[in-house]
Amino acid sequence: MNTPLKIIVLGATGMAGSRIADEAVARGHAVTAVARHHDAQAPARDGLNRVTADAAAPDLPFDGADAVVSALPARAALPLLPALVARAAGRRLLFVGGAGSLRLPNGERVIDQPGFREEWKPEASAHVDLLDALRALPDDVDWTFLSPSALFLPGERTGTFRLGGDDLLAEADGTSRISAEDYAVALLDEIETPAHRRQRFTVGY
């Protein structure tokens, strides 16, 4: 990465959003972190501008941004998609996705498995719908959707992981996982060196 980028992170205080913002700042980018609530005690940091606003606010500062990252829940991002596309015209749009639409070796989706918990289905279904909506957008919309592995939790930044396409990644013992920290690394790598424009991809160990 040679030139610092201007990156907006929507939902910047959540598990994924906070780590994406941290990773971007650590790489020297200028980050606008948008959330409804910020920690009033959080120290000021070079490269990080905290904006307290709803992601639907029409006056969010998209001007001058190189990339807009939605780390919002899919049920919040989906109804905002038309407005995000219109306001981010000419900029990259990247979405924190879900694992539910990834395929298993038998060709079936993760969300359709008998053991998939009922309480996860509303958000997982919204991620499926969001991905479908992105794939239906006109060709001039520059979007990327990054699905985590099945287990997506806070952990360690190792910088060592695998990337995939539409298939769930799993380790030799069948475990499918990625830390939120390494997920952020993969997303920032994609922002800096685009390799999955208008595609979904996934990351896992």
mmCIF file with all atom_site columns, C-alpha atoms in Angstrom:
data_model
loop_
_atom_site.group_PDB
_atom_site.id
_atom_site.type_symbol
_atom_site.label_atom_id
_atom_site.label_alt_id
_atom_site.label_comp_id
_atom_site.label_asym_id
_atom_site.label_entity_id
_atom_site.label_seq_id
_atom_site.pdbx_PDB_ins_code
_atom_site.Cartn_x
_atom_site.Cartn_y
_atom_site.Cartn_z
_atom_site.occupancy
_atom_site.B_iso_or_equiv
_atom_site.pdbx_formal_charge
_atom_site.auth_seq_id
_atom_site.auth_comp_id
_atom_site.auth_asym_id
_atom_site.auth_atom_id
_atom_site.pdbx_PDB_model_num
ATOM 1   C CA . MET A 1 1   ? 0.000   0.000   0.000   1.00 0.00 ? 1   MET A CA 1
ATOM 2   C CA . ASN A 1 2   ? 1.561   3.252   -1.171  1.00 0.00 ? 2   ASN A CA 1
ATOM 3   C CA . THR A 1 3   ? -1.094  5.943   -0.835  1.00 0.00 ? 3   THR A CA 1
ATOM 4   C CA . PRO A 1 4   ? -3.271  6.280   2.280   1.00 0.00 ? 4   PRO A CA 1
ATOM 5   C CA . LEU A 1 5   ? -6.936  5.775   1.470   1.00 0.00 ? 5   LEU A CA 1
ATOM 6   C CA . LYS A 1 6   ? -10.016 7.429   2.881   1.00 0.00 ? 6   LYS A CA 1
ATOM 7   C CA . ILE A 1 7   ? -12.274 4.687   4.252   1.00 0.00 ? 7   ILE A CA 1
ATOM 8   C CA . ILE A 1 8   ? -15.715 4.999   5.824   1.00 0.00 ? 8   ILE A CA 1
ATOM 9   C CA . VAL A 1 9   ? -16.789 2.205   8.172   1.00 0.00 ? 9   VAL A CA 1
ATOM 10  C CA . LEU A 1 10  ? -20.505 1.987   8.950   1.00 0.00 ? 10  LEU A CA 1
ATOM 11  C CA . GLY A 1 11  ? -21.271 0.111   12.152  1.00 0.00 ? 11  GLY A CA 1
ATOM 12  C CA . ALA A 1 12  ? -17.784 0.870   13.395  1.00 0.00 ? 12  ALA A CA 1
ATOM 13  C CA . THR A 1 13  ? -18.306 -0.126  17.029  1.00 0.00 ? 13  THR A CA 1
ATOM 14  C CA . GLY A 1 14  ? -19.437 -3.700  16.409  1.00 0.00 ? 14  GLY A CA 1
ATOM 15  C CA . MET A 1 15  ? -17.231 -6.771  16.547  1.00 0.00 ? 15  MET A CA 1
ATOM 16  C CA . ALA A 1 16  ? -16.290 -6.664  12.872  1.00 0.00 ? 16  ALA A CA 1
ATOM 17  C CA . GLY A 1 17  ? -16.525 -2.922  12.319  1.00 0.00 ? 17  GLY A CA 1
ATOM 18  C CA . SER A 1 18  ? -14.263 -1.981  15.223  1.00 0.00 ? 18  SER A CA 1
ATOM 19  C CA . ARG A 1 19  ? -11.556 -4.356  14.067  1.00 0.00 ? 19  ARG A CA 1
ATOM 20  C CA . ILE A 1 20  ? -11.825 -3.209  10.458  1.00 0.00 ? 20  ILE A CA 1
ATOM 21  C CA . ALA A 1 21  ? -11.418 0.393   11.614  1.00 0.00 ? 21  ALA A CA 1
ATOM 22  C CA . ASP A 1 22  ? -8.451  -0.567  13.825  1.00 0.00 ? 22  ASP A CA 1
ATOM 23  C CA . GLU A 1 23  ? -6.745  -2.472  11.009  1.00 0.00 ? 23  GLU A CA 1
ATOM 24  C CA . ALA A 1 24  ? -7.244  0.390   8.566   1.00 0.00 ? 24  ALA A CA 1
ATOM 25  C CA . VAL A 1 25  ? -5.833  2.961   10.987  1.00 0.00 ? 25  VAL A CA 1
ATOM 26  C CA . ALA A 1 26  ? -2.864  0.697   11.756  1.00 0.00 ? 26  ALA A CA 1
ATOM 27  C CA . ARG A 1 27  ? -2.086  0.614   8.032   1.00 0.00 ? 27  ARG A CA 1
ATOM 28  C CA . GLY A 1 28  ? -2.049  4.386   7.837   1.00 0.00 ? 28  GLY A CA 1
ATOM 29  C CA . HIS A 1 29  ? -5.423  4.990   6.218   1.00 0.00 ? 29  HIS A CA 1
ATOM 30  C CA . ALA A 1 30  ? -7.784  7.817   7.138   1.00 0.00 ? 30  ALA A CA 1
ATOM 31  C CA . VAL A 1 31  ? -10.884 6.264   8.687   1.00 0.00 ? 31  VAL A CA 1
ATOM 32  C CA . THR A 1 32  ? -14.282 7.780   9.364   1.00 0.00 ? 32  THR A CA 1
ATOM 33  C CA . ALA A 1 33  ? -15.917 5.487   11.916  1.00 0.00 ? 33  ALA A CA 1
ATOM 34  C CA . VAL A 1 34  ? -19.708 5.865   11.865  1.00 0.00 ? 34  VAL A CA 1
ATOM 35  C CA . ALA A 1 35  ? -21.870 4.483   14.663  1.00 0.00 ? 35  ALA A CA 1
ATOM 36  C CA . ARG A 1 36  ? -24.934 5.462   16.638  1.00 0.00 ? 36  ARG A CA 1
ATOM 37  C CA . HIS A 1 37  ? -22.930 5.412   19.848  1.00 0.00 ? 37  HIS A CA 1
ATOM 38  C CA . HIS A 1 38  ? -19.209 5.772   20.547  1.00 0.00 ? 38  HIS A CA 1
ATOM 39  C CA . ASP A 1 39  ? -17.307 5.210   23.756  1.00 0.00 ? 39  ASP A CA 1
ATOM 40  C CA . ALA A 1 40  ? -17.013 8.685   25.240  1.00 0.00 ? 40  ALA A CA 1
ATOM 41  C CA . GLN A 1 41  ? -13.839 7.608   27.064  1.00 0.00 ? 41  GLN A CA 1
ATOM 42  C CA . ALA A 1 42  ? -12.072 6.305   23.970  1.00 0.00 ? 42  ALA A CA 1
ATOM 43  C CA . PRO A 1 43  ? -8.875  8.291   23.359  1.00 0.00 ? 43  PRO A CA 1
ATOM 44  C CA . ALA A 1 44  ? -8.443  10.311  20.191  1.00 0.00 ? 44  ALA A CA 1
ATOM 45  C CA . ARG A 1 45  ? -6.333  8.555   17.568  1.00 0.00 ? 45  ARG A CA 1
ATOM 46  C CA . ASP A 1 46  ? -4.493  9.865   14.539  1.00 0.00 ? 46  ASP A CA 1
ATOM 47  C CA . GLY A 1 47  ? -6.243  8.759   11.386  1.00 0.00 ? 47  GLY A CA 1
ATOM 48  C CA . LEU A 1 48  ? -9.582  8.053   13.065  1.00 0.00 ? 48  LEU A CA 1
ATOM 49  C CA . ASN A 1 49  ? -12.558 10.396  12.879  1.00 0.00 ? 49  ASN A CA 1
ATOM 50  C CA . ARG A 1 50  ? -15.521 9.233   14.958  1.00 0.00 ? 50  ARG A CA 1
ATOM 51  C CA . VAL A 1 51  ? -18.934 10.282  13.652  1.00 0.00 ? 51  VAL A CA 1
ATOM 52  C CA . THR A 1 52  ? -22.027 9.676   15.748  1.00 0.00 ? 52  THR A CA 1
ATOM 53  C CA . ALA A 1 53  ? -24.870 9.137   13.297  1.00 0.00 ? 53  ALA A CA 1
ATOM 54  C CA . ASP A 1 54  ? -27.333 6.630   11.972  1.00 0.00 ? 54  ASP A CA 1
ATOM 55  C CA . ALA A 1 55  ? -26.107 4.937   8.808   1.00 0.00 ? 55  ALA A CA 1
ATOM 56  C CA . ALA A 1 56  ? -29.290 6.121   7.112   1.00 0.00 ? 56  ALA A CA 1
ATOM 57  C CA . ALA A 1 57  ? -28.502 9.797   7.793   1.00 0.00 ? 57  ALA A CA 1
ATOM 58  C CA . PRO A 1 58  ? -28.500 11.631  4.444   1.00 0.00 ? 58  PRO A CA 1
ATOM 59  C CA . ASP A 1 59  ? -25.619 13.918  5.399   1.00 0.00 ? 59  ASP A CA 1
ATOM 60  C CA . LEU A 1 60  ? -22.954 11.301  6.138   1.00 0.00 ? 60  LEU A CA 1
ATOM 61  C CA . PRO A 1 61  ? -19.588 12.418  4.711   1.00 0.00 ? 61  PRO A CA 1
ATOM 62  C CA . PHE A 1 62  ? -19.179 10.110  1.704   1.00 0.00 ? 62  PHE A CA 1
ATOM 63  C CA . ASP A 1 63  ? -17.488 12.797  -0.386  1.00 0.00 ? 63  ASP A CA 1
ATOM 64  C CA . GLY A 1 64  ? -13.831 12.057  -0.960  1.00 0.00 ? 64  GLY A CA 1
ATOM 65  C CA . ALA A 1 65  ? -14.001 8.481   0.288   1.00 0.00 ? 65  ALA A CA 1
ATOM 66  C CA . ASP A 1 66  ? -12.213 5.762   -1.627  1.00 0.00 ? 66  ASP A CA 1
ATOM 67  C CA . ALA A 1 67  ? -14.165 2.925   -0.021  1.00 0.00 ? 67  ALA A CA 1
ATOM 68  C CA . VAL A 1 68  ? -17.267 2.506   2.118   1.00 0.00 ? 68  VAL A CA 1
ATOM 69  C CA . VAL A 1 69  ? -17.454 -0.569  4.353   1.00 0.00 ? 69  VAL A CA 1
ATOM 70  C CA . SER A 1 70  ? -20.784 -1.703  5.743   1.00 0.00 ? 70  SER A CA 1
ATOM 71  C CA . ALA A 1 71  ? -20.282 -3.649  8.954   1.00 0.00 ? 71  ALA A CA 1
ATOM 72  C CA . LEU A 1 72  ? -23.976 -3.214  9.720   1.00 0.00 ? 72  LEU A CA 1
ATOM 73  C CA . PRO A 1 73  ? -26.245 -6.170  10.459  1.00 0.00 ? 73  PRO A CA 1
ATOM 74  C CA . ALA A 1 74  ? -27.643 -7.433  7.181   1.00 0.00 ? 74  ALA A CA 1
ATOM 75  C CA . ARG A 1 75  ? -31.191 -6.634  8.306   1.00 0.00 ? 75  ARG A CA 1
ATOM 76  C CA . ALA A 1 76  ? -30.093 -2.994  8.585   1.00 0.00 ? 76  ALA A CA 1
ATOM 77  C CA . ALA A 1 77  ? -27.919 -2.896  5.463   1.00 0.00 ? 77  ALA A CA 1
ATOM 78  C CA . LEU A 1 78  ? -30.437 -4.474  3.088   1.00 0.00 ? 78  LEU A CA 1
ATOM 79  C CA . PRO A 1 79  ? -33.081 -1.691  3.186   1.00 0.00 ? 79  PRO A CA 1
ATOM 80  C CA . LEU A 1 80  ? -30.281 0.908   2.984   1.00 0.00 ? 80  LEU A CA 1
ATOM 81  C CA . LEU A 1 81  ? -28.715 -0.652  -0.118  1.00 0.00 ? 81  LEU A CA 1
ATOM 82  C CA . PRO A 1 82  ? -30.329 1.626   -2.751  1.00 0.00 ? 82  PRO A CA 1
ATOM 83  C CA . ALA A 1 83  ? -29.301 4.748   -0.818  1.00 0.00 ? 83  ALA A CA 1
ATOM 84  C CA . LEU A 1 84  ? -25.778 3.414   -0.209  1.00 0.00 ? 84  LEU A CA 1
ATOM 85  C CA . VAL A 1 85  ? -25.333 2.636   -3.889  1.00 0.00 ? 85  VAL A CA 1
ATOM 86  C CA . ALA A 1 86  ? -26.573 6.079   -4.914  1.00 0.00 ? 86  ALA A CA 1
ATOM 87  C CA . ARG A 1 87  ? -24.454 7.986   -2.415  1.00 0.00 ? 87  ARG A CA 1
ATOM 88  C CA . ALA A 1 88  ? -21.320 5.916   -2.917  1.00 0.00 ? 88  ALA A CA 1
ATOM 89  C CA . ALA A 1 89  ? -21.388 6.244   -6.695  1.00 0.00 ? 89  ALA A CA 1
ATOM 90  C CA . GLY A 1 90  ? -17.912 5.681   -8.085  1.00 0.00 ? 90  GLY A CA 1
ATOM 91  C CA . ARG A 1 91  ? -16.581 4.341   -4.789  1.00 0.00 ? 91  ARG A CA 1
ATOM 92  C CA . ARG A 1 92  ? -16.004 0.796   -3.634  1.00 0.00 ? 92  ARG A CA 1
ATOM 93  C CA . LEU A 1 93  ? -18.697 -0.718  -1.454  1.00 0.00 ? 93  LEU A CA 1
ATOM 94  C CA . LEU A 1 94  ? -17.647 -3.602  0.771   1.00 0.00 ? 94  LEU A CA 1
ATOM 95  C CA . PHE A 1 95  ? -19.995 -5.603  2.967   1.00 0.00 ? 95  PHE A CA 1
ATOM 96  C CA . VAL A 1 96  ? -19.359 -7.750  6.014   1.00 0.00 ? 96  VAL A CA 1
ATOM 97  C CA . GLY A 1 97  ? -21.270 -10.845 4.983   1.00 0.00 ? 97  GLY A CA 1
ATOM 98  C CA . GLY A 1 98  ? -22.441 -14.049 6.580   1.00 0.00 ? 98  GLY A CA 1
ATOM 99  C CA . ALA A 1 99  ? -21.520 -17.703 6.218   1.00 0.00 ? 99  ALA A CA 1
ATOM 100 C CA . GLY A 1 100 ? -25.045 -19.026 5.750   1.00 0.00 ? 100 GLY A CA 1
ATOM 101 C CA . SER A 1 101 ? -25.031 -18.844 1.950   1.00 0.00 ? 101 SER A CA 1
ATOM 102 C CA . LEU A 1 102 ? -21.700 -20.656 1.605   1.00 0.00 ? 102 LEU A CA 1
ATOM 103 C CA . ARG A 1 103 ? -21.796 -24.147 0.112   1.00 0.00 ? 103 ARG A CA 1
ATOM 104 C CA . LEU A 1 104 ? -20.818 -27.390 1.794   1.00 0.00 ? 104 LEU A CA 1
ATOM 105 C CA . PRO A 1 105 ? -19.108 -30.304 -0.011  1.00 0.00 ? 105 PRO A CA 1
ATOM 106 C CA . ASN A 1 106 ? -22.538 -31.836 -0.663  1.00 0.00 ? 106 ASN A CA 1
ATOM 107 C CA . GLY A 1 107 ? -23.569 -28.704 -2.579  1.00 0.00 ? 107 GLY A CA 1
ATOM 108 C CA . GLU A 1 108 ? -26.069 -27.548 0.022   1.00 0.00 ? 108 GLU A CA 1
ATOM 109 C CA . ARG A 1 109 ? -25.913 -24.202 1.781   1.00 0.00 ? 109 ARG A CA 1
ATOM 110 C CA . VAL A 1 110 ? -24.887 -23.841 5.414   1.00 0.00 ? 110 VAL A CA 1
ATOM 111 C CA . ILE A 1 111 ? -28.178 -22.137 6.285   1.00 0.00 ? 111 ILE A CA 1
ATOM 112 C CA . ASP A 1 112 ? -30.172 -25.124 5.013   1.00 0.00 ? 112 ASP A CA 1
ATOM 113 C CA . GLN A 1 113 ? -28.565 -27.680 7.332   1.00 0.00 ? 113 GLN A CA 1
ATOM 114 C CA . PRO A 1 114 ? -30.725 -29.305 10.057  1.00 0.00 ? 114 PRO A CA 1
ATOM 115 C CA . GLY A 1 115 ? -28.344 -28.172 12.800  1.00 0.00 ? 115 GLY A CA 1
ATOM 116 C CA . PHE A 1 116 ? -28.472 -24.504 11.829  1.00 0.00 ? 116 PHE A CA 1
ATOM 117 C CA . ARG A 1 117 ? -29.915 -22.690 14.830  1.00 0.00 ? 117 ARG A CA 1
ATOM 118 C CA . GLU A 1 118 ? -33.317 -21.053 14.445  1.00 0.00 ? 118 GLU A CA 1
ATOM 119 C CA . GLU A 1 119 ? -32.187 -17.911 16.254  1.00 0.00 ? 119 GLU A CA 1
ATOM 120 C CA . TRP A 1 120 ? -29.492 -17.366 13.620  1.00 0.00 ? 120 TRP A CA 1
ATOM 121 C CA . LYS A 1 121 ? -31.819 -17.685 10.633  1.00 0.00 ? 121 LYS A CA 1
ATOM 122 C CA . PRO A 1 122 ? -33.294 -14.150 10.442  1.00 0.00 ? 122 PRO A CA 1
ATOM 123 C CA . GLU A 1 123 ? -29.899 -12.481 10.152  1.00 0.00 ? 123 GLU A CA 1
ATOM 124 C CA . ALA A 1 124 ? -28.445 -15.280 8.008   1.00 0.00 ? 124 ALA A CA 1
ATOM 125 C CA . SER A 1 125 ? -31.422 -15.054 5.648   1.00 0.00 ? 125 SER A CA 1
ATOM 126 C CA . ALA A 1 126 ? -30.933 -11.296 5.404   1.00 0.00 ? 126 ALA A CA 1
ATOM 127 C CA . HIS A 1 127 ? -27.302 -11.897 4.413   1.00 0.00 ? 127 HIS A CA 1
ATOM 128 C CA . VAL A 1 128 ? -28.509 -14.267 1.679   1.00 0.00 ? 128 VAL A CA 1
ATOM 129 C CA . ASP A 1 129 ? -30.930 -11.609 0.433   1.00 0.00 ? 129 ASP A CA 1
ATOM 130 C CA . LEU A 1 130 ? -28.252 -8.918  0.584   1.00 0.00 ? 130 LEU A CA 1
ATOM 131 C CA . LEU A 1 131 ? -25.865 -10.992 -1.510  1.00 0.00 ? 131 LEU A CA 1
ATOM 132 C CA . ASP A 1 132 ? -28.622 -11.677 -4.051  1.00 0.00 ? 132 ASP A CA 1
ATOM 133 C CA . ALA A 1 133 ? -29.391 -7.949  -4.207  1.00 0.00 ? 133 ALA A CA 1
ATOM 134 C CA . LEU A 1 134 ? -25.736 -7.098  -4.772  1.00 0.00 ? 134 LEU A CA 1
ATOM 135 C CA . ARG A 1 135 ? -25.444 -9.626  -7.578  1.00 0.00 ? 135 ARG A CA 1
ATOM 136 C CA . ALA A 1 136 ? -28.445 -8.008  -9.269  1.00 0.00 ? 136 ALA A CA 1
ATOM 137 C CA . LEU A 1 137 ? -26.939 -4.505  -9.255  1.00 0.00 ? 137 LEU A CA 1
ATOM 138 C CA . PRO A 1 138 ? -25.839 -2.846  -12.512 1.00 0.00 ? 138 PRO A CA 1
ATOM 139 C CA . ASP A 1 139 ? -22.355 -3.638  -13.732 1.00 0.00 ? 139 ASP A CA 1
ATOM 140 C CA . ASP A 1 140 ? -21.029 -0.192  -12.837 1.00 0.00 ? 140 ASP A CA 1
ATOM 141 C CA . VAL A 1 141 ? -21.525 -0.729  -9.085  1.00 0.00 ? 141 VAL A CA 1
ATOM 142 C CA . ASP A 1 142 ? -18.212 -1.782  -7.526  1.00 0.00 ? 142 ASP A CA 1
ATOM 143 C CA . TRP A 1 143 ? -19.180 -4.068  -4.632  1.00 0.00 ? 143 TRP A CA 1
ATOM 144 C CA . THR A 1 144 ? -17.529 -6.861  -2.655  1.00 0.00 ? 144 THR A CA 1
ATOM 145 C CA . PHE A 1 145 ? -19.108 -9.178  -0.057  1.00 0.00 ? 145 PHE A CA 1
ATOM 146 C CA . LEU A 1 146 ? -16.779 -11.004 2.351   1.00 0.00 ? 146 LEU A CA 1
ATOM 147 C CA . SER A 1 147 ? -18.245 -14.037 4.107   1.00 0.00 ? 147 SER A CA 1
ATOM 148 C CA . PRO A 1 148 ? -16.518 -15.220 7.287   1.00 0.00 ? 148 PRO A CA 1
ATOM 149 C CA . SER A 1 149 ? -16.160 -18.866 8.215   1.00 0.00 ? 149 SER A CA 1
ATOM 150 C CA . ALA A 1 150 ? -18.827 -20.557 10.317  1.00 0.00 ? 150 ALA A CA 1
ATOM 151 C CA . LEU A 1 151 ? -17.207 -19.556 13.626  1.00 0.00 ? 151 LEU A CA 1
ATOM 152 C CA . PHE A 1 152 ? -16.572 -15.821 13.570  1.00 0.00 ? 152 PHE A CA 1
ATOM 153 C CA . LEU A 1 153 ? -15.412 -14.546 16.945  1.00 0.00 ? 153 LEU A CA 1
ATOM 154 C CA . PRO A 1 154 ? -12.905 -12.164 18.536  1.00 0.00 ? 154 PRO A CA 1
ATOM 155 C CA . GLY A 1 155 ? -9.458  -13.711 18.683  1.00 0.00 ? 155 GLY A CA 1
ATOM 156 C CA . GLU A 1 156 ? -5.923  -13.219 17.474  1.00 0.00 ? 156 GLU A CA 1
ATOM 157 C CA . ARG A 1 157 ? -4.487  -11.369 14.505  1.00 0.00 ? 157 ARG A CA 1
ATOM 158 C CA . THR A 1 158 ? -2.239  -13.956 12.879  1.00 0.00 ? 158 THR A CA 1
ATOM 159 C CA . GLY A 1 159 ? -2.196  -12.695 9.305   1.00 0.00 ? 159 GLY A CA 1
ATOM 160 C CA . THR A 1 160 ? -2.266  -16.321 8.167   1.00 0.00 ? 160 THR A CA 1
ATOM 161 C CA . PHE A 1 161 ? -5.455  -17.622 6.579   1.00 0.00 ? 161 PHE A CA 1
ATOM 162 C CA . ARG A 1 162 ? -6.949  -18.942 3.351   1.00 0.00 ? 162 ARG A CA 1
ATOM 163 C CA . LEU A 1 163 ? -9.291  -17.278 0.888   1.00 0.00 ? 163 LEU A CA 1
ATOM 164 C CA . GLY A 1 164 ? -12.062 -19.008 -1.011  1.00 0.00 ? 164 GLY A CA 1
ATOM 165 C CA . GLY A 1 165 ? -15.067 -18.328 -3.179  1.00 0.00 ? 165 GLY A CA 1
ATOM 166 C CA . ASP A 1 166 ? -18.557 -19.688 -2.549  1.00 0.00 ? 166 ASP A CA 1
ATOM 167 C CA . ASP A 1 167 ? -17.530 -22.785 -0.584  1.00 0.00 ? 167 ASP A CA 1
ATOM 168 C CA . LEU A 1 168 ? -17.163 -22.919 3.198   1.00 0.00 ? 168 LEU A CA 1
ATOM 169 C CA . LEU A 1 169 ? -13.532 -23.239 4.258   1.00 0.00 ? 169 LEU A CA 1
ATOM 170 C CA . ALA A 1 170 ? -12.746 -25.804 6.951   1.00 0.00 ? 170 ALA A CA 1
ATOM 171 C CA . GLU A 1 171 ? -9.666  -27.169 8.655   1.00 0.00 ? 171 GLU A CA 1
ATOM 172 C CA . ALA A 1 172 ? -8.643  -30.819 8.578   1.00 0.00 ? 172 ALA A CA 1
ATOM 173 C CA . ASP A 1 173 ? -10.777 -31.601 11.633  1.00 0.00 ? 173 ASP A CA 1
ATOM 174 C CA . GLY A 1 174 ? -13.840 -30.028 10.015  1.00 0.00 ? 174 GLY A CA 1
ATOM 175 C CA . THR A 1 175 ? -13.737 -26.813 12.060  1.00 0.00 ? 175 THR A CA 1
ATOM 176 C CA . SER A 1 176 ? -14.595 -23.694 10.074  1.00 0.00 ? 176 SER A CA 1
ATOM 177 C CA . ARG A 1 177 ? -13.400 -20.526 11.800  1.00 0.00 ? 177 ARG A CA 1
ATOM 178 C CA . ILE A 1 178 ? -11.815 -17.118 11.441  1.00 0.00 ? 178 ILE A CA 1
ATOM 179 C CA . SER A 1 179 ? -11.029 -14.478 14.046  1.00 0.00 ? 179 SER A CA 1
ATOM 180 C CA . ALA A 1 180 ? -12.539 -11.028 13.655  1.00 0.00 ? 180 ALA A CA 1
ATOM 181 C CA . GLU A 1 181 ? -8.991  -9.671  13.630  1.00 0.00 ? 181 GLU A CA 1
ATOM 182 C CA . ASP A 1 182 ? -7.880  -11.812 10.674  1.00 0.00 ? 182 ASP A CA 1
ATOM 183 C CA . TYR A 1 183 ? -11.180 -11.136 8.918   1.00 0.00 ? 183 TYR A CA 1
ATOM 184 C CA . ALA A 1 184 ? -10.282 -7.438  9.104   1.00 0.00 ? 184 ALA A CA 1
ATOM 185 C CA . VAL A 1 185 ? -6.854  -8.179  7.631   1.00 0.00 ? 185 VAL A CA 1
ATOM 186 C CA . ALA A 1 186 ? -8.471  -9.946  4.665   1.00 0.00 ? 186 ALA A CA 1
ATOM 187 C CA . LEU A 1 187 ? -10.921 -7.096  4.105   1.00 0.00 ? 187 LEU A CA 1
ATOM 188 C CA . LEU A 1 188 ? -8.189  -4.437  4.194   1.00 0.00 ? 188 LEU A CA 1
ATOM 189 C CA . ASP A 1 189 ? -6.056  -6.523  1.841   1.00 0.00 ? 189 ASP A CA 1
ATOM 190 C CA . GLU A 1 190 ? -9.000  -6.485  -0.565  1.00 0.00 ? 190 GLU A CA 1
ATOM 191 C CA . ILE A 1 191 ? -9.435  -2.723  -0.261  1.00 0.00 ? 191 ILE A CA 1
ATOM 192 C CA . GLU A 1 192 ? -5.743  -2.102  -0.917  1.00 0.00 ? 192 GLU A CA 1
ATOM 193 C CA . THR A 1 193 ? -5.365  -4.696  -3.682  1.00 0.00 ? 193 THR A CA 1
ATOM 194 C CA . PRO A 1 194 ? -8.764  -5.435  -5.262  1.00 0.00 ? 194 PRO A CA 1
ATOM 195 C CA . ALA A 1 195 ? -9.123  -9.043  -6.353  1.00 0.00 ? 195 ALA A CA 1
ATOM 196 C CA . HIS A 1 196 ? -12.847 -9.686  -5.869  1.00 0.00 ? 196 HIS A CA 1
ATOM 197 C CA . ARG A 1 197 ? -14.724 -6.853  -7.522  1.00 0.00 ? 197 ARG A CA 1
ATOM 198 C CA . ARG A 1 198 ? -18.442 -7.621  -7.882  1.00 0.00 ? 198 ARG A CA 1
ATOM 199 C CA . GLN A 1 199 ? -17.872 -10.935 -6.118  1.00 0.00 ? 199 GLN A CA 1
ATOM 200 C CA . ARG A 1 200 ? -18.387 -12.716 -2.846  1.00 0.00 ? 200 ARG A CA 1
ATOM 201 C CA . PHE A 1 201 ? -15.371 -14.360 -1.304  1.00 0.00 ? 201 PHE A CA 1
ATOM 202 C CA . THR A 1 202 ? -14.657 -16.003 2.014   1.00 0.00 ? 202 THR A CA 1
ATOM 203 C CA . VAL A 1 203 ? -11.824 -16.259 4.513   1.00 0.00 ? 203 VAL A CA 1
ATOM 204 C CA . GLY A 1 204 ? -10.910 -18.999 6.966   1.00 0.00 ? 204 GLY A CA 1
ATOM 205 C CA . TYR A 1 205 ? -8.083  -20.965 8.518   1.00 0.00 ? 205 TYR A CA 1
#
